[in-house]
mmCIF file of C-alpha atoms and ligand atoms in Angstrom:
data_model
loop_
_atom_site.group_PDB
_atom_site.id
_atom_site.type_symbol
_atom_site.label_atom_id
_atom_site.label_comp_id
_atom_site.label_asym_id
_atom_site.label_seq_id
_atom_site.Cartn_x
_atom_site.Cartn_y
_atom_site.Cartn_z
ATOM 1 C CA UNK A 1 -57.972 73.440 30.762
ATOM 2 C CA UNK A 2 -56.393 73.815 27.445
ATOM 3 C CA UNK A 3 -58.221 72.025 24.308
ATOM 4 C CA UNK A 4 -56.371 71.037 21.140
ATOM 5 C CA UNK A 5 -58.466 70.420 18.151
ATOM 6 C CA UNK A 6 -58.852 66.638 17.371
ATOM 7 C CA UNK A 7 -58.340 67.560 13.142
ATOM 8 C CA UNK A 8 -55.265 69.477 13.748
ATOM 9 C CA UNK A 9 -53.428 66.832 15.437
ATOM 10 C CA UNK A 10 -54.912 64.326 12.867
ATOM 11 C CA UNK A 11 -53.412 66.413 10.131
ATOM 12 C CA UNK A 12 -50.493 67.477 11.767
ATOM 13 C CA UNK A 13 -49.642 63.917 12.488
ATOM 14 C CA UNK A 14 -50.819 62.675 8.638
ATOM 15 C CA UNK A 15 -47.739 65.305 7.659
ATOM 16 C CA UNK A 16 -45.160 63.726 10.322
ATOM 17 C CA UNK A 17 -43.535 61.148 7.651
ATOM 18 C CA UNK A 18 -43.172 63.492 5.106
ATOM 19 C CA UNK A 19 -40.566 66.034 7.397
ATOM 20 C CA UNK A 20 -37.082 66.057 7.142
ATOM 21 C CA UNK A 21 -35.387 66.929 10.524
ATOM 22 C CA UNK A 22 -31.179 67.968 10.820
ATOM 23 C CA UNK A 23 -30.052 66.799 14.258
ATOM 24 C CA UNK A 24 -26.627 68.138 14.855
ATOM 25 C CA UNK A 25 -24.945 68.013 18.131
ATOM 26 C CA UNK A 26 -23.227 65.201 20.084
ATOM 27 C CA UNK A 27 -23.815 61.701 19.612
ATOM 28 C CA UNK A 28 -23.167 59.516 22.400
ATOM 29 C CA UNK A 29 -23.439 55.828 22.661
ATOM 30 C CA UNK A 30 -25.181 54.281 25.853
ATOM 31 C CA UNK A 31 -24.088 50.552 26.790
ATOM 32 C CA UNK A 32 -25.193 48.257 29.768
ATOM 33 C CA UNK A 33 -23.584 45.505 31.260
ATOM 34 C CA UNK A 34 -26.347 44.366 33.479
ATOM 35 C CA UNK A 35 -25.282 41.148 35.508
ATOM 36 C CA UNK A 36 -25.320 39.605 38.833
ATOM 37 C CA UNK A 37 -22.966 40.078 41.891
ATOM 38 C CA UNK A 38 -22.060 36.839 43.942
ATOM 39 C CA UNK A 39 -18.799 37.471 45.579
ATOM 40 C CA UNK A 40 -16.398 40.392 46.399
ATOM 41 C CA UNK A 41 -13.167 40.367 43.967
ATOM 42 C CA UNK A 42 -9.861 39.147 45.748
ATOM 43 C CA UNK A 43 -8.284 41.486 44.327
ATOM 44 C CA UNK A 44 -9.953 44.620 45.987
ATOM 45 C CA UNK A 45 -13.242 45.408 48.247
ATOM 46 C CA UNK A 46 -15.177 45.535 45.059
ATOM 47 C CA UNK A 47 -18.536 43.510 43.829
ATOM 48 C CA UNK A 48 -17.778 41.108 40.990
ATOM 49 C CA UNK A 49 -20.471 41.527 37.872
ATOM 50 C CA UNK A 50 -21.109 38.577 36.128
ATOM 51 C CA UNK A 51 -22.313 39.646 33.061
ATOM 52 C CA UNK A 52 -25.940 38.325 31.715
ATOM 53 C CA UNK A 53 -26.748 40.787 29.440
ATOM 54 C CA UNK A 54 -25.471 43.329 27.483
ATOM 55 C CA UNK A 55 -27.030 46.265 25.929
ATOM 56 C CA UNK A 56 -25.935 49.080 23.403
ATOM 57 C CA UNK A 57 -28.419 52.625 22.445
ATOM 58 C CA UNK A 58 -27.525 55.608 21.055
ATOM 59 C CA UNK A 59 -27.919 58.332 23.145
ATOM 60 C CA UNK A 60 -26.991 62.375 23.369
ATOM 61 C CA UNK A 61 -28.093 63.666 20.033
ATOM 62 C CA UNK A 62 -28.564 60.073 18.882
ATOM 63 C CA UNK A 63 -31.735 59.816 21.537
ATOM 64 C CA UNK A 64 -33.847 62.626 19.545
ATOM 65 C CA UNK A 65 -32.773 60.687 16.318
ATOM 66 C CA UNK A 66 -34.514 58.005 17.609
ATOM 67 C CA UNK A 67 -37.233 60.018 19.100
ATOM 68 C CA UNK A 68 -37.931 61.527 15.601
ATOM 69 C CA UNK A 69 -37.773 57.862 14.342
ATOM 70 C CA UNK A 70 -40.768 56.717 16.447
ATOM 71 C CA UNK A 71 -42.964 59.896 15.522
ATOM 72 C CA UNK A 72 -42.285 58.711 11.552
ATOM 73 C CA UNK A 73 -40.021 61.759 11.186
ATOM 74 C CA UNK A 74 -36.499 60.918 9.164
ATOM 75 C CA UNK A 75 -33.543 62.845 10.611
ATOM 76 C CA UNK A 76 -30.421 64.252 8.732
ATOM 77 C CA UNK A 77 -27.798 63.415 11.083
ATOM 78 C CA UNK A 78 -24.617 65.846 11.573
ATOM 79 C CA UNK A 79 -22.071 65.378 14.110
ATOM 80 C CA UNK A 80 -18.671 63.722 15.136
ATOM 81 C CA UNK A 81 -17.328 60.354 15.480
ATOM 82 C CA UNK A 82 -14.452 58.872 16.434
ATOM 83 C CA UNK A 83 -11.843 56.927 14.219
ATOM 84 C CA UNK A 84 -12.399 53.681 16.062
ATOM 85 C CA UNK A 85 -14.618 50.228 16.736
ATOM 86 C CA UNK A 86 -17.296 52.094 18.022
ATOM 87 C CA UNK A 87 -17.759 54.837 15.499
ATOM 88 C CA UNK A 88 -19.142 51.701 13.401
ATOM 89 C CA UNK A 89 -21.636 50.463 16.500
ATOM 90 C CA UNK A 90 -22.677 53.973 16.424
ATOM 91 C CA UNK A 91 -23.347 54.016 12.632
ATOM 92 C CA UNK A 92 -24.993 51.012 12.527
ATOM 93 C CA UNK A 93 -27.147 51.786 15.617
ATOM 94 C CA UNK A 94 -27.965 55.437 13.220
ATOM 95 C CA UNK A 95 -28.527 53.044 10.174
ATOM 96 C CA UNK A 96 -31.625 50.776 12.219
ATOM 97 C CA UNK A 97 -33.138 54.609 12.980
ATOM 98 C CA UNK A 98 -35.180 56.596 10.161
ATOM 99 C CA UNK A 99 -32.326 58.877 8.801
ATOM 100 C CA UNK A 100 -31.277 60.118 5.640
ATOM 101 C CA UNK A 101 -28.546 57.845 4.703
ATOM 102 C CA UNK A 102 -27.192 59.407 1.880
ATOM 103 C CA UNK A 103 -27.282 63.074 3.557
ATOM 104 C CA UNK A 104 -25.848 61.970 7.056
ATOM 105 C CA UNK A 105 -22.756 63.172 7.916
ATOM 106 C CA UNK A 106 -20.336 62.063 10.328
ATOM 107 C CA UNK A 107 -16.725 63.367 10.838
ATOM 108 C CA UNK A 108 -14.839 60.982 12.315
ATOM 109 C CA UNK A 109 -12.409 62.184 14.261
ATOM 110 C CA UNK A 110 -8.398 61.157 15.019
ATOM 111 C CA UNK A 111 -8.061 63.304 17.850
ATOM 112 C CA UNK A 112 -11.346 61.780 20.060
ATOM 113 C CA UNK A 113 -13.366 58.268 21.145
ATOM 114 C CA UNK A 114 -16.856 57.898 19.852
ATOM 115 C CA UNK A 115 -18.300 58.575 23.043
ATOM 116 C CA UNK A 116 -19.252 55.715 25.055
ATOM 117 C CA UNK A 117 -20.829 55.485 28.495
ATOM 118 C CA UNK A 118 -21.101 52.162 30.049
ATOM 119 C CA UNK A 119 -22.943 51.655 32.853
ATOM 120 C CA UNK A 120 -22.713 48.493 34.798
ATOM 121 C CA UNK A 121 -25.842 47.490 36.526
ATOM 122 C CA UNK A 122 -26.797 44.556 38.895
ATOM 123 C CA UNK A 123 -30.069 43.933 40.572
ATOM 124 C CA UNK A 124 -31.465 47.285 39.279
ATOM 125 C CA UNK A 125 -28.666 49.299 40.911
ATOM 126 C CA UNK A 126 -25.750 50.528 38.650
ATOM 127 C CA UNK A 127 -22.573 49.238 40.263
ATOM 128 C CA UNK A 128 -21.064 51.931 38.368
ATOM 129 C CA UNK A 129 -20.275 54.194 35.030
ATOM 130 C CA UNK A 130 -17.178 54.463 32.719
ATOM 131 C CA UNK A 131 -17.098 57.532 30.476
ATOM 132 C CA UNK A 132 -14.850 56.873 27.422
ATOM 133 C CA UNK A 133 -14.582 60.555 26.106
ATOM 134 C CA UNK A 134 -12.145 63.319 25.125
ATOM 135 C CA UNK A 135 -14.204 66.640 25.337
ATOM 136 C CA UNK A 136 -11.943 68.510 22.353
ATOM 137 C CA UNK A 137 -13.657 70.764 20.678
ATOM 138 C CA UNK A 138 -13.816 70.375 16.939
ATOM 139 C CA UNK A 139 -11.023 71.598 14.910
ATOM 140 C CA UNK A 140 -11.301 75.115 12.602
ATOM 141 C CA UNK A 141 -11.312 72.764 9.577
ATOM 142 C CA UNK A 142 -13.905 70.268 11.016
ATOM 143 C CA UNK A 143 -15.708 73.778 11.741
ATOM 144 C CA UNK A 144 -15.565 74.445 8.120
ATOM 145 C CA UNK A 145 -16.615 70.433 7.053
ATOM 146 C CA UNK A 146 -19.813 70.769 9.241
ATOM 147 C CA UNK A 147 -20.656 74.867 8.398
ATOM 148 C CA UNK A 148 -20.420 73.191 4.413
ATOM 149 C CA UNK A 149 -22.183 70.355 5.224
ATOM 150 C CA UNK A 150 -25.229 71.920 7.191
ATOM 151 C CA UNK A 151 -25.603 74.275 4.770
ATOM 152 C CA UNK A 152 -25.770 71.917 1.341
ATOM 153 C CA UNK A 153 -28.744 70.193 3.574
ATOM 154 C CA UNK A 154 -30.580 73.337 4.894
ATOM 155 C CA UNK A 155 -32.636 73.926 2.512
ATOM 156 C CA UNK A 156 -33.847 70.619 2.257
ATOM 157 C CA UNK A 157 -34.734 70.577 5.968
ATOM 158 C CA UNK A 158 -38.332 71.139 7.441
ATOM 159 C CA UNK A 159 -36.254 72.021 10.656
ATOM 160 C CA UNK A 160 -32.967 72.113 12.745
ATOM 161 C CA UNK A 161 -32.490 70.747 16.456
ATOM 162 C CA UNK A 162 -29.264 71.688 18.098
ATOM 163 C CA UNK A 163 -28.782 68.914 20.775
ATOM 164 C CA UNK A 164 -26.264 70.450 22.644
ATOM 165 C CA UNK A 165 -23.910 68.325 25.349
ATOM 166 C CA UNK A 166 -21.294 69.960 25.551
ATOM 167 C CA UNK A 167 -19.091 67.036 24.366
ATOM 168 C CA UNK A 168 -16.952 69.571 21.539
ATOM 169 C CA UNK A 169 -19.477 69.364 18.797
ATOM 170 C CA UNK A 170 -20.659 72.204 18.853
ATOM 171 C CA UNK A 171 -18.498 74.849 19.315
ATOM 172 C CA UNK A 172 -18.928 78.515 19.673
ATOM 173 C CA UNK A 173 -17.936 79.139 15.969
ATOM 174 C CA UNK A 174 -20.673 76.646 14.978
ATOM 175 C CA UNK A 175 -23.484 77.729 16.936
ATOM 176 C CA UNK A 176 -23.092 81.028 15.827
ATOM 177 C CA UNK A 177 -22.990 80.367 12.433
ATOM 178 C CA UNK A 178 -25.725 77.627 12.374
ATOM 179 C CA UNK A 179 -28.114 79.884 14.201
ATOM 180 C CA UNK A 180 -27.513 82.967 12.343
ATOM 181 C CA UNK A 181 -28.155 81.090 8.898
ATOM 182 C CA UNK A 182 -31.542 79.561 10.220
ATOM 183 C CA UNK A 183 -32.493 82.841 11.277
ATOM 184 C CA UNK A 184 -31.586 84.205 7.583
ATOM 185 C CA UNK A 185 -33.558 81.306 5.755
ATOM 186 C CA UNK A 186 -36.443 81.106 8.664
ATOM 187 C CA UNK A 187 -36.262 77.864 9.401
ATOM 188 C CA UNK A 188 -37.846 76.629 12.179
ATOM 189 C CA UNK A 189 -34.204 75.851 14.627
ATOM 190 C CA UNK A 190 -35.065 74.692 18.104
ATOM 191 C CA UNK A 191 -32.282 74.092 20.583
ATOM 192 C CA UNK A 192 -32.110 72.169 24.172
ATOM 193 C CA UNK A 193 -28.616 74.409 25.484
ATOM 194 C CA UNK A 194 -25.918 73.852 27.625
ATOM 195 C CA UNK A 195 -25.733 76.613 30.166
ATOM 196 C CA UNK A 196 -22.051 77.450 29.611
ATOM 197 C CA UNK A 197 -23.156 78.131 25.596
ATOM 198 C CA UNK A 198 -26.562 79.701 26.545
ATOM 199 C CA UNK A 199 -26.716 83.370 25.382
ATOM 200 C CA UNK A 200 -24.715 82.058 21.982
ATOM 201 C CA UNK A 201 -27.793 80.996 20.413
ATOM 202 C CA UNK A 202 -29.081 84.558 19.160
ATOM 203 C CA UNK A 203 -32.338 84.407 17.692
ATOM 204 C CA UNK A 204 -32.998 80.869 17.550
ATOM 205 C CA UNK A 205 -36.989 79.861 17.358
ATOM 206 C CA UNK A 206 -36.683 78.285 20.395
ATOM 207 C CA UNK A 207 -34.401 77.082 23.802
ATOM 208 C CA UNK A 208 -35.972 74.024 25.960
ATOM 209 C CA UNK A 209 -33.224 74.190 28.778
ATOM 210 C CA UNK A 210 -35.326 72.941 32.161
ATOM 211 C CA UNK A 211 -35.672 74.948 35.023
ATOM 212 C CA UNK A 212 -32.376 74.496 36.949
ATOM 213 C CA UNK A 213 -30.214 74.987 33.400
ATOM 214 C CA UNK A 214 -32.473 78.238 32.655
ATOM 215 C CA UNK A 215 -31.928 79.487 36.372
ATOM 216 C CA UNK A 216 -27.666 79.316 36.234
ATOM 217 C CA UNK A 217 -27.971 80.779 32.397
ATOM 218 C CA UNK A 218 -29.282 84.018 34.819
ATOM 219 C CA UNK A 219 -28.172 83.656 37.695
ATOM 220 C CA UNK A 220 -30.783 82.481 40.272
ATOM 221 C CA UNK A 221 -33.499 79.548 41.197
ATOM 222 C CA UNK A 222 -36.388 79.615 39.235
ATOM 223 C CA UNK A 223 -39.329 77.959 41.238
ATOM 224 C CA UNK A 224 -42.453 79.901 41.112
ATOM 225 C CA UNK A 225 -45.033 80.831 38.089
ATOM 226 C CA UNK A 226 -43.725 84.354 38.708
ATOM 227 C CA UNK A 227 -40.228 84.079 38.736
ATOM 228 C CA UNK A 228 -40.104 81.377 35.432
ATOM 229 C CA UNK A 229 -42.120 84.598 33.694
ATOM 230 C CA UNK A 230 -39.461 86.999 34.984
ATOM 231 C CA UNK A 231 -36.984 85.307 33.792
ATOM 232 C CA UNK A 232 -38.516 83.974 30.388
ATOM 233 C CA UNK A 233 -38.196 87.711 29.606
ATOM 234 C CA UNK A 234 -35.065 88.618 30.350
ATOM 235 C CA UNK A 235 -33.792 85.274 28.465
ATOM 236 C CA UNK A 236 -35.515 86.365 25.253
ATOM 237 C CA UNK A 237 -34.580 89.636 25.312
ATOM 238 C CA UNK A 238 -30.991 89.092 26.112
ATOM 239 C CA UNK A 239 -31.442 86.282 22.712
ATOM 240 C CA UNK A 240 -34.143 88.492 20.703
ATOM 241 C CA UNK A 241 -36.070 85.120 20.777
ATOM 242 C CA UNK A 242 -39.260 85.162 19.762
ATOM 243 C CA UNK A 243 -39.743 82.342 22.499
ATOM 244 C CA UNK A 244 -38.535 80.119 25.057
ATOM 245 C CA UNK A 245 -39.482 76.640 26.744
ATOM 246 C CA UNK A 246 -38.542 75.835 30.212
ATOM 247 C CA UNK A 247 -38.804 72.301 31.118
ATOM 248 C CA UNK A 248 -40.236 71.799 35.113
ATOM 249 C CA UNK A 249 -40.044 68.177 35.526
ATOM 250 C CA UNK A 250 -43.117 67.041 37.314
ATOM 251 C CA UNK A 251 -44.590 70.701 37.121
ATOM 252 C CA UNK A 252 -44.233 70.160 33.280
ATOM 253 C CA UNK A 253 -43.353 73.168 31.316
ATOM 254 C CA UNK A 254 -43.407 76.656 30.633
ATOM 255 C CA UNK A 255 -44.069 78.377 26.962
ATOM 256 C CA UNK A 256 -43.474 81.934 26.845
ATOM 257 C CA UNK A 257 -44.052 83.749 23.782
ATOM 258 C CA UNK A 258 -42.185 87.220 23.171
ATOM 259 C CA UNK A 259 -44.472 88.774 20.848
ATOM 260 C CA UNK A 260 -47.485 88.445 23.071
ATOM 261 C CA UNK A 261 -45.532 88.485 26.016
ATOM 262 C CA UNK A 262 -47.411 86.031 27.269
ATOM 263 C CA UNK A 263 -46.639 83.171 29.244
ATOM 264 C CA UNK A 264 -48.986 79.406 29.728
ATOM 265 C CA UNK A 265 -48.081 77.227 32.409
ATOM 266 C CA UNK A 266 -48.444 73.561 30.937
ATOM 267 C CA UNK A 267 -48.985 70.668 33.926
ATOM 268 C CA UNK A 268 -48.278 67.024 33.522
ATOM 269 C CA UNK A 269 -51.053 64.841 34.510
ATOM 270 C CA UNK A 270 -50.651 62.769 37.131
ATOM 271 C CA UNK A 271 -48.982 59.423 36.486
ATOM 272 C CA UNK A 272 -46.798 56.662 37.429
ATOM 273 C CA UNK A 273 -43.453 58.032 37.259
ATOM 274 C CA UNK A 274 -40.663 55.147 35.916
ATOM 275 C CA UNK A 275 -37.872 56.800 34.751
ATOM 276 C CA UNK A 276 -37.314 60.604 33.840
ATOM 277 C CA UNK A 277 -34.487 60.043 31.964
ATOM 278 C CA UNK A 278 -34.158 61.409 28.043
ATOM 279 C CA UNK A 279 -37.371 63.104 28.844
ATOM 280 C CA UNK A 280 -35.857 66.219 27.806
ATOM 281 C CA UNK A 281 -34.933 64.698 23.952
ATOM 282 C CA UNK A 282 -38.223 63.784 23.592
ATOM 283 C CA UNK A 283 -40.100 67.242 24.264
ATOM 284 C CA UNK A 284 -37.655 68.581 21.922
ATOM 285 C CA UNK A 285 -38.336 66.148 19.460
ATOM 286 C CA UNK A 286 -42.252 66.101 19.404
ATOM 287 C CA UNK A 287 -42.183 70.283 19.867
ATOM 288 C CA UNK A 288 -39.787 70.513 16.689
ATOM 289 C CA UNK A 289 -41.824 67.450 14.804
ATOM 290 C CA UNK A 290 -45.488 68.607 15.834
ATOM 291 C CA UNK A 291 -44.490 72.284 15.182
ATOM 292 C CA UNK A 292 -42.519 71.864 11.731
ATOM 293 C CA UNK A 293 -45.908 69.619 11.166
ATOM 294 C CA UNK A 294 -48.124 72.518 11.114
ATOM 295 C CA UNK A 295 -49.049 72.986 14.827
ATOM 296 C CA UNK A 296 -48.694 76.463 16.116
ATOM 297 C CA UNK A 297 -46.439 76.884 19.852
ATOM 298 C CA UNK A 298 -48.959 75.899 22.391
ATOM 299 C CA UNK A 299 -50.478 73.151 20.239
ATOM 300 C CA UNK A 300 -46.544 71.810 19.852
ATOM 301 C CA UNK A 301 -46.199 72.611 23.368
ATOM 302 C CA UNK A 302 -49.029 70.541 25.015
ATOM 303 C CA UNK A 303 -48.328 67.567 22.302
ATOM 304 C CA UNK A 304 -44.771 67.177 23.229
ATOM 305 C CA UNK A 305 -45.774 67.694 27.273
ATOM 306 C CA UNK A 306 -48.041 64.720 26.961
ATOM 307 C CA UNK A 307 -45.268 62.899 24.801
ATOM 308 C CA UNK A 308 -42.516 63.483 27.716
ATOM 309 C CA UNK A 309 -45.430 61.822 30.254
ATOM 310 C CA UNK A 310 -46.058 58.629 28.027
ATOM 311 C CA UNK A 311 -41.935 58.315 28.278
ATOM 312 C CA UNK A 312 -40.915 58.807 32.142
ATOM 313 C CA UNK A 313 -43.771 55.762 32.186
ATOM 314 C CA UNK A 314 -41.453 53.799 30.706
ATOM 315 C CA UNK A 315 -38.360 52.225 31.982
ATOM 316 C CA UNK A 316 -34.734 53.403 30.159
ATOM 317 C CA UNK A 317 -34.310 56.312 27.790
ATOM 318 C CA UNK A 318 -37.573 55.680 25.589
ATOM 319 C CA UNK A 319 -39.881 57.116 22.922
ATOM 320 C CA UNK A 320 -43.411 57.465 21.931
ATOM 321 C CA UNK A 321 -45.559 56.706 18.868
ATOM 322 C CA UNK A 322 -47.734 58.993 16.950
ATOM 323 C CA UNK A 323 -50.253 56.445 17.787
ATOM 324 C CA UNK A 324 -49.332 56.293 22.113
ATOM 325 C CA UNK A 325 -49.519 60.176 22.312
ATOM 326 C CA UNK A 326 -53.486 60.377 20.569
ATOM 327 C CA UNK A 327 -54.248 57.859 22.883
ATOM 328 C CA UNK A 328 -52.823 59.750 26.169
ATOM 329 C CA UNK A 329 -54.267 63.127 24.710
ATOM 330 C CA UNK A 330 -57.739 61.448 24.445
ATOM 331 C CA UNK A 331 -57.653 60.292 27.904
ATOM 332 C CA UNK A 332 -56.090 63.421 29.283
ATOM 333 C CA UNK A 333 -59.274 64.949 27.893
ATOM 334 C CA UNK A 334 -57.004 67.220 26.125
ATOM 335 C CA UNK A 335 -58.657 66.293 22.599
ATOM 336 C CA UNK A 336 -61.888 68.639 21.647
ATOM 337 C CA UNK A 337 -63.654 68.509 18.222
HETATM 338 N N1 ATP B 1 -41.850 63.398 37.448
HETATM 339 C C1 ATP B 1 -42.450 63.689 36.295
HETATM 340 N N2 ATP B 1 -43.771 63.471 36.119
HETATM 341 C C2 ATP B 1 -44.379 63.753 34.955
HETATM 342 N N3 ATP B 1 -43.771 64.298 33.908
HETATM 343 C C3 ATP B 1 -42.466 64.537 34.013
HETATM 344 C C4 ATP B 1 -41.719 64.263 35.207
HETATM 345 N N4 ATP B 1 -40.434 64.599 34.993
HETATM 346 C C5 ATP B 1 -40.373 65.088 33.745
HETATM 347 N N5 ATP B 1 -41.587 65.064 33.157
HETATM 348 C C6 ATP B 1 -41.901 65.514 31.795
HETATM 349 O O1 ATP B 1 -40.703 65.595 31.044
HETATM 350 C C7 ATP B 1 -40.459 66.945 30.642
HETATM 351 C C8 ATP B 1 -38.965 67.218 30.672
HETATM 352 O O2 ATP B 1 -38.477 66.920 31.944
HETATM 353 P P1 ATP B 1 -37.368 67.781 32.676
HETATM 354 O O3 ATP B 1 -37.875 69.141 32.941
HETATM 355 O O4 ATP B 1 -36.914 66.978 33.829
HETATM 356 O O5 ATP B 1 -36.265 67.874 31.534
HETATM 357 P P2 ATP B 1 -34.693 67.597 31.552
HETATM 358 O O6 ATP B 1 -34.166 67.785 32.933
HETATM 359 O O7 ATP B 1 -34.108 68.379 30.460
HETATM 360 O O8 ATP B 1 -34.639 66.067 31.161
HETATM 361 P P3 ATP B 1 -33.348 65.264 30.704
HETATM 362 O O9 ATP B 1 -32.951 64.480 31.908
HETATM 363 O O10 ATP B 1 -33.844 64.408 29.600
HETATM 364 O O11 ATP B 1 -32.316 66.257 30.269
HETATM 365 C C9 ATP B 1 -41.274 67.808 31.575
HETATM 366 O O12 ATP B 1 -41.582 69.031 30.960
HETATM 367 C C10 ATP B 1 -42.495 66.910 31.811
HETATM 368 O O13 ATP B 1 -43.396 67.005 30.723
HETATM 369 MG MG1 MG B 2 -32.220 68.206 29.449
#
């Protein structure tokens, strides 16, 4: 059983509203029509969804926003917009979350939507989705906009998160550049990849892909203690990492850390399971908050494990509260001091 000091997480969490986080990536925004079905349409063998209840969140990048939110953590938010209705839903949606509003920045794009999923639910089932996106990549000058951009706000920044969907924000241009000027000023730059961009990230602090993403990235499933290790290695070398996070769902995570070479198997405690979705956002965003915060790896680690639990308790993509995760550490029995 790991312990984590009851005075560090106090003063780790004391330091939480003082950090200034840059989320860049792809922001995506998540509606639901969530209504009743009475009849079949005339029209075609298809349910007809009377609406009750409609519902819009931001999601993609915009999810660890509003994960950092909850912790007390403001975000500087850089990504890509459309020129359109919903870029404003989406900037309104940002403006109700703890960001930076003067340093935000937003291109907003002629050539794409703002990303919108809808999903149309009835009685708990989704009827179905509609994906309103054009997966462009970013032009050379919008490149150039966000390179300029990122880098008048760097130094400014307690950390970077690269939220990575592989919706055109970030290109291969970009996360090359963005990683290699982290690694020049040390900043702390954590990053949840997409598989097809996964050995561009050279010598980020960190990758949180979970165990199925980390297994295609080399090539084969990754189930056992042994095999996770094996290829934790062979990911950070082929990176020069100095570590790597691989998510396991309800087997939690792994933390492997290339300088010791040394690897600690982190379980979820047992719990009533809701909804696992976003979990993923939020173990980023309590690792990168907790760990820009003062907590070293493991401490960062085990925080933003127990932070992913108090959320796949909850229905919908949710978050957790400073306050919510001392509570589930202190009756994990994880708290000693
Ligand atoms: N069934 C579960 N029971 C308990 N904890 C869970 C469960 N599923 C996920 N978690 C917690 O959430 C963390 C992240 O989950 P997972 O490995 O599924 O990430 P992911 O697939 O990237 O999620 P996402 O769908 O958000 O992308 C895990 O490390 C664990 O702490
Ligand atoms: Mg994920």
């Amino acid at each position: 059983m790991y312990y984590l000091d009851r005075n560090r997480l106090q003063t780790s969490t004391e330091k939480l509203k003082d950090l200034r986080i840059i989320v860049i990536g792809d922001f995506i925004l998540d509606e639901y029509l969530i209504g009743e079905v009475n009849r079949i349409s005339p029209e075609a063998p298809v349910p007809v969804v009377w609406v009750r209840k409609e519902k819009i969140t931001l999601g993609g990048a915009g999810n660890v926003v509003k994960n950092l939110s909850s912790l007390g953590v403001k975000s500087i938010v850089l990504g890509r917009a459309g020129k359109d209705e919903k870029a404003k839903s989406l900037l309104e949606l940002l403006s109700s979350e703890n960001t930076d509003w003067e340093k935000n920045f937003l291109l907003q794009s002629e050539e794409v939507p703002t990303i919108l999923k809808t999903r149309v639910i009835a009685g708990h089932q989704q009827v179905c989705r509609i994906d309103k996106e054009e997966l462009k990549p970013i032009t050379k000058k919008e490149e150039d906009l966000l390179i300029q951009a990122f880098l008048e706000r760097i130094d400014s920044s307690d950390a970077v998160i690269l939220s990575d969907y592989d919706k055109g924000t970030l290109t291969p241009r970009l996360i090359q550049e963005i990683s290699k000027i982290c690694v020049d000023k040390k900043k702390i730059v954590t990053v949840d990849p997409q598989v097809s961009h996964f050995f561009l990230y050279k010598g980020v602090s960190i990758l949180t892909p979970n165990h199925h993403e980390a297994g295609k990235a080399i090539g084969r499933k990754l189930e056992t203690d042994s095999e996770i290790l094996q290829a934790a290695k062979e990911i950070t070398e082929k990176l020069s990492c100095p570590s790597l996070m691989i998510t396991r769902g309800e087997k939690g995570m792994s933390l492997y850390l290339s300088s010791q070479k040394e690897i600690f198997h982190i379980p979820t405690v047992a719990r009533e399971v809701f909804d696992v979705t976003g979990a993923g956002d939020t173990v980023i965003s309590a690792y990168t908050a907790y760990h820009a915060a003062g907590l070293n790896q493991l401490d960062a680690s085990v925080v933003s494990n127990a932070a992913a639990g108090v959320v796949v308790g909850k229905l919908g993509a949710e978050t957790v509260t400073p306050e919510e995760l001392n509570s589930s550490l202190q009756s994990m029995g994880t708290l000693s001091g």
